Amino acid sequence: MTNGAVPLTQSIAWKALLEHYEAVKGLHMRDLFAKDPGRGARLVCEAQGIYLDYSKNRLTDDTMRLLLDLADAAGLRVAIDAMFRGEKLNVTEHRAVLHVALRAPAGAAIRVDGENVVPKVQAVIEKMAGFANLVRSGQWKGHTGKRIRTVVNIGIGGSDLGPVMAYEALRAYSDRALTVRFVSNVDATDIAESTRDLDPAETLFLICSKTFTTQETLTNAQTARAWCLQALKNDAAVARHFVAVSTNAGEVEKFGIDPANMFEFWDWVGGRYSLPSAIGLSLMVAIGPERFREMLAGYHAMDEHFRTAPFDKNLPVLLGLIGLWYGNFFGAESHAILPYDHYLGRLSAYLQQLDMESNGKRVDRGGSVVNYQTGPVIWGQPGTNGQHAFYQLIHQGTKLIPCDFIGFCRSLNPMGQHHDLLASNLFAQTEALAFGKTAAEVEAEGVTPALVSHRTFPGNHPTNTILVEELTPEMLGKLIALYEHKVFVQGTVWRINSFDQWGVELGKVLAKRITPELTSGTDPDLRHDSSTNELIRRYRRFRRMG
Ligand code: F6P
């Protein structure tokens, strides 16, 4: 799939980009736009209702050609086909990578080890729909016969970030008679604050965990169980107030949840790719099965676009290659995601896990340490709030931070001038970042000489603008799939496995060793480093007992 014989940085395509970088690194977007009036209309890609303007980047047509050559040389086409065919691309866990099967239409055939998985995916969606309708209609009663008013999703990482992000994003489409809350942190404050005003008789817990062994989730689930049973005083209440979403039926049963109340998914779905699986159950309860299916259709439309569009008109490919241009050649270390829509307040956090857990890798698929940058730090906040917090550093700091601006032409809450003000801020920011303000322009405004350098904006800060008509469930599915596949593009070029996450293991193992050292009645024989030993001793001195 990749030309493993030649190190990536020695490949013809990489070296050509390096040489090209030396030639274009000094170009300023001011000049690129001035010399080429058609640039803003040409360096765009429109597909699936998404308009991507990538003209405000430090690149030329030649850059794009060379980046596309790199994608070809990386075997991207072969890799895409292999993923959609169900090949075991997750080589360290020997698993297929088939989140695309979760949104394939009924009737499609996608095979894992010879089995067409689409019928079982569809069966789970049907089961979810039946359950969601019962809860939404009030037919699903709690133990005392009351209807459910609040659904609490307990999960962490991929079993939390996707559902909470999408629930917030699609708030406008949700049933306001029901509230969904999300508990993830093992810090008791999370569950305590999330349940303190709730009536257990009207509360339903969805325990979401791919493995059903995650310490945080199981601890929160036990606490929720105790909270519920303390009020309802009957173990039989668990069946009406607890539902599980997992790949691990055995552990679900051990916890005491009836397997009939379990919604299944499979090991070929990565946690951070699991929102369109049963992990999205809380979202389906909130927005209803029909809207959830619209979201799946959006995902699928983007999957098909990614699978079939030529690379120079392929949204995930373009976003992936442009990101790589800055990370590998300009040395950019982070990438900001800036949605201009309040409903997308959790999008950056969601994409943070998607991207950083996938491409935060230091060895290639064969296990050799790489000598080039892989995944960037992903971060961001919705506009316009971010403008009054961290944009200063992007405009005038010393770091190069490529940004994705995501905006909508219509608001779901059209009120007065709000939306036009929001949109004008988005456009103004990308304009200011690209073109800045020269010292001459500042001087011409009559600014005192001592302040000229302070008030000069260098510009040449790269941005992509993703402009869409309106935020709908379908569009949300498209946007998420766009970023999923962008991550795939980059991981493929970097020759890494984007689908494992061994890096989170060591901390988990060490925490398990430390817990008894914090709680034991007698002084433990501490054998950590001197810093960790001292911290543990101090904690033991001041911790509250019991
Ligand atoms: O943080 C590691 C991780 O394994 C993530 O990849 C995953 O999304 C999260 O933990 C939760 O795992 P689970 O769904 O198995 O509880």
mmCIF file of C-alpha atoms in Angstrom, residues 275-439:
data_model
loop_
_atom_site.group_PDB
_atom_site.id
_atom_site.type_symbol
_atom_site.label_atom_id
_atom_site.label_comp_id
_atom_site.label_asym_id
_atom_site.label_seq_id
_atom_site.Cartn_x
_atom_site.Cartn_y
_atom_site.Cartn_z
ATOM 1 C CA LEU A 275 -21.004 8.078 17.087
ATOM 2 C CA PRO A 276 -22.960 6.579 14.153
ATOM 3 C CA SER A 277 -23.110 3.208 15.982
ATOM 4 C CA ALA A 278 -25.292 2.395 19.000
ATOM 5 C CA ILE A 279 -23.016 4.802 20.899
ATOM 6 C CA GLY A 280 -25.243 7.477 19.347
ATOM 7 C CA LEU A 281 -28.271 6.136 21.243
ATOM 8 C CA SER A 282 -28.619 9.188 23.504
ATOM 9 C CA LEU A 283 -28.611 11.375 20.401
ATOM 10 C CA MET A 284 -31.239 9.203 18.741
ATOM 11 C CA VAL A 285 -33.449 9.463 21.815
ATOM 12 C CA ALA A 286 -33.053 13.245 21.696
ATOM 13 C CA ILE A 287 -33.625 13.868 17.988
ATOM 14 C CA GLY A 288 -35.611 10.774 17.018
ATOM 15 C CA PRO A 289 -34.782 7.892 14.656
ATOM 16 C CA GLU A 290 -35.691 9.786 11.501
ATOM 17 C CA ARG A 291 -33.289 12.646 12.161
ATOM 18 C CA PHE A 292 -30.620 10.158 13.246
ATOM 19 C CA ARG A 293 -31.026 8.352 9.918
ATOM 20 C CA GLU A 294 -30.660 11.689 8.125
ATOM 21 C CA MET A 295 -27.351 12.119 9.915
ATOM 22 C CA LEU A 296 -26.282 8.635 8.818
ATOM 23 C CA ALA A 297 -27.264 9.481 5.237
ATOM 24 C CA GLY A 298 -25.050 12.568 5.466
ATOM 25 C CA TYR A 299 -22.132 10.496 6.687
ATOM 26 C CA HIS A 300 -22.687 8.031 3.849
ATOM 27 C CA ALA A 301 -22.843 10.757 1.213
ATOM 28 C CA MET A 302 -19.447 12.025 2.380
ATOM 29 C CA ASP A 303 -18.090 8.462 2.461
ATOM 30 C CA GLU A 304 -19.095 8.049 -1.177
ATOM 31 C CA HIS A 305 -17.616 11.406 -2.091
ATOM 32 C CA PHE A 306 -14.334 10.405 -0.443
ATOM 33 C CA ARG A 307 -14.341 6.996 -2.105
ATOM 34 C CA THR A 308 -15.132 8.178 -5.619
ATOM 35 C CA ALA A 309 -14.203 11.839 -6.200
ATOM 36 C CA PRO A 310 -10.940 12.583 -7.990
ATOM 37 C CA PHE A 311 -8.380 13.726 -5.449
ATOM 38 C CA ASP A 312 -8.209 17.302 -6.732
ATOM 39 C CA LYS A 313 -11.954 17.635 -6.070
ATOM 40 C CA ASN A 314 -12.064 15.526 -2.950
ATOM 41 C CA LEU A 315 -12.786 17.507 0.219
ATOM 42 C CA PRO A 316 -11.102 15.212 2.784
ATOM 43 C CA VAL A 317 -8.087 14.742 0.512
ATOM 44 C CA LEU A 318 -7.653 18.491 0.044
ATOM 45 C CA LEU A 319 -8.012 19.249 3.755
ATOM 46 C CA GLY A 320 -5.612 16.438 4.654
ATOM 47 C CA LEU A 321 -2.933 17.484 2.188
ATOM 48 C CA ILE A 322 -3.119 21.175 3.071
ATOM 49 C CA GLY A 323 -2.777 20.322 6.773
ATOM 50 C CA LEU A 324 0.234 18.161 6.012
ATOM 51 C CA TRP A 325 1.838 20.985 3.987
ATOM 52 C CA TYR A 326 1.986 23.148 7.102
ATOM 53 C CA GLY A 327 2.924 20.411 9.565
ATOM 54 C CA ASN A 328 5.661 18.777 7.528
ATOM 55 C CA PHE A 329 7.107 21.694 5.605
ATOM 56 C CA PHE A 330 6.342 24.922 7.506
ATOM 57 C CA GLY A 331 6.782 23.247 10.910
ATOM 58 C CA ALA A 332 3.304 24.187 12.195
ATOM 59 C CA GLU A 333 2.575 22.229 15.353
ATOM 60 C CA SER A 334 -1.100 22.892 15.868
ATOM 61 C CA HIS A 335 -4.299 23.373 13.933
ATOM 62 C CA ALA A 336 -7.291 25.378 15.144
ATOM 63 C CA ILE A 337 -10.905 24.456 14.434
ATOM 64 C CA LEU A 338 -13.104 27.533 14.697
ATOM 65 C CA PRO A 339 -16.813 26.924 14.159
ATOM 66 C CA TYR A 340 -18.943 30.032 13.800
ATOM 67 C CA ASP A 341 -22.017 28.363 15.214
ATOM 68 C CA HIS A 342 -22.811 28.145 18.874
ATOM 69 C CA TYR A 343 -24.342 24.696 18.422
ATOM 70 C CA LEU A 344 -20.900 23.427 17.421
ATOM 71 C CA GLY A 345 -19.408 24.408 20.756
ATOM 72 C CA ARG A 346 -18.073 20.890 21.367
ATOM 73 C CA LEU A 347 -16.844 20.223 17.834
ATOM 74 C CA SER A 348 -13.207 21.114 18.500
ATOM 75 C CA ALA A 349 -13.085 18.846 21.562
ATOM 76 C CA TYR A 350 -14.582 16.029 19.524
ATOM 77 C CA LEU A 351 -12.140 16.525 16.659
ATOM 78 C CA GLN A 352 -9.326 16.704 19.158
ATOM 79 C CA GLN A 353 -9.840 13.064 20.106
ATOM 80 C CA LEU A 354 -10.603 12.013 16.543
ATOM 81 C CA ASP A 355 -7.400 13.497 15.194
ATOM 82 C CA MET A 356 -4.967 13.335 18.116
ATOM 83 C CA GLU A 357 -5.785 9.799 19.251
ATOM 84 C CA SER A 358 -5.684 8.640 15.634
ATOM 85 C CA ASN A 359 -2.575 10.371 14.351
ATOM 86 C CA GLY A 360 -0.626 11.004 17.546
ATOM 87 C CA LYS A 361 1.853 8.282 16.607
ATOM 88 C CA ARG A 362 5.656 8.199 16.583
ATOM 89 C CA VAL A 363 6.218 4.937 14.762
ATOM 90 C CA ASP A 364 5.052 3.807 11.349
ATOM 91 C CA ARG A 365 2.916 0.751 10.707
ATOM 92 C CA GLY A 366 6.014 -1.426 10.693
ATOM 93 C CA GLY A 367 7.093 -0.103 14.114
ATOM 94 C CA SER A 368 9.985 2.114 12.988
ATOM 95 C CA VAL A 369 10.340 5.555 14.555
ATOM 96 C CA VAL A 370 9.419 8.213 11.995
ATOM 97 C CA ASN A 371 11.630 11.207 11.240
ATOM 98 C CA TYR A 372 8.843 13.617 10.332
ATOM 99 C CA GLN A 373 5.962 15.311 12.120
ATOM 100 C CA THR A 374 2.691 13.376 12.390
ATOM 101 C CA GLY A 375 -0.595 14.593 13.906
ATOM 102 C CA PRO A 376 -0.890 18.224 15.006
ATOM 103 C CA VAL A 377 -2.353 19.557 18.242
ATOM 104 C CA ILE A 378 -6.027 20.164 17.466
ATOM 105 C CA TRP A 379 -7.778 22.832 19.431
ATOM 106 C CA GLY A 380 -10.319 25.624 19.144
ATOM 107 C CA GLN A 381 -13.437 27.349 20.378
ATOM 108 C CA PRO A 382 -16.465 28.697 18.591
ATOM 109 C CA GLY A 383 -16.381 32.174 17.120
ATOM 110 C CA THR A 384 -16.872 34.897 18.045
ATOM 111 C CA ASN A 385 -15.862 33.985 21.620
ATOM 112 C CA GLY A 386 -12.406 32.839 20.532
ATOM 113 C CA GLN A 387 -11.749 36.222 18.918
ATOM 114 C CA HIS A 388 -11.773 37.815 22.366
ATOM 115 C CA ALA A 389 -9.538 35.159 23.874
ATOM 116 C CA PHE A 390 -6.778 33.626 21.757
ATOM 117 C CA TYR A 391 -6.964 35.115 18.241
ATOM 118 C CA GLN A 392 -4.424 37.737 19.303
ATOM 119 C CA LEU A 393 -1.750 35.057 19.272
ATOM 120 C CA ILE A 394 -2.813 33.791 15.852
ATOM 121 C CA HIS A 395 -2.698 37.327 14.400
ATOM 122 C CA GLN A 396 0.424 38.704 16.015
ATOM 123 C CA GLY A 397 2.161 35.899 17.889
ATOM 124 C CA THR A 398 5.253 34.049 16.769
ATOM 125 C CA LYS A 399 3.582 30.783 15.829
ATOM 126 C CA LEU A 400 2.084 29.627 12.575
ATOM 127 C CA ILE A 401 -1.372 28.226 13.295
ATOM 128 C CA PRO A 402 -3.420 27.074 10.317
ATOM 129 C CA CYS A 403 -7.154 27.389 11.029
ATOM 130 C CA ASP A 404 -10.384 25.931 9.717
ATOM 131 C CA PHE A 405 -13.260 28.402 9.875
ATOM 132 C CA ILE A 406 -16.657 26.686 9.674
ATOM 133 C CA GLY A 407 -19.720 28.815 9.023
ATOM 134 C CA PHE A 408 -23.353 28.661 7.921
ATOM 135 C CA CYS A 409 -25.335 30.964 5.655
ATOM 136 C CA ARG A 410 -28.527 30.627 7.687
ATOM 137 C CA SER A 411 -29.027 30.534 11.426
ATOM 138 C CA LEU A 412 -31.353 28.090 13.158
ATOM 139 C CA ASN A 413 -32.255 30.979 15.445
ATOM 140 C CA PRO A 414 -32.799 33.912 13.095
ATOM 141 C CA MET A 415 -33.080 36.950 15.343
ATOM 142 C CA GLY A 416 -32.411 40.521 14.356
ATOM 143 C CA GLN A 417 -28.940 41.073 12.955
ATOM 144 C CA HIS A 418 -27.187 38.374 14.960
ATOM 145 C CA HIS A 419 -26.374 36.049 12.110
ATOM 146 C CA ASP A 420 -25.054 38.696 9.723
ATOM 147 C CA LEU A 421 -22.816 39.972 12.499
ATOM 148 C CA LEU A 422 -21.568 36.448 13.170
ATOM 149 C CA ALA A 423 -20.874 35.785 9.477
ATOM 150 C CA SER A 424 -19.174 39.128 8.961
ATOM 151 C CA ASN A 425 -16.841 38.345 11.837
ATOM 152 C CA LEU A 426 -15.920 35.028 10.243
ATOM 153 C CA PHE A 427 -15.162 36.589 6.863
ATOM 154 C CA ALA A 428 -13.328 39.504 8.470
ATOM 155 C CA GLN A 429 -11.077 37.205 10.465
ATOM 156 C CA THR A 430 -9.961 35.157 7.474
ATOM 157 C CA GLU A 431 -9.355 38.384 5.560
ATOM 158 C CA ALA A 432 -7.351 39.932 8.379
ATOM 159 C CA LEU A 433 -5.346 36.763 8.925
ATOM 160 C CA ALA A 434 -4.438 36.486 5.244
ATOM 161 C CA PHE A 435 -3.716 40.101 4.378
ATOM 162 C CA GLY A 436 -2.872 41.727 7.688
ATOM 163 C CA LYS A 437 -2.008 45.396 7.799
ATOM 164 C CA THR A 438 1.381 46.706 6.715
ATOM 165 C CA ALA A 439 3.453 49.254 8.597
#
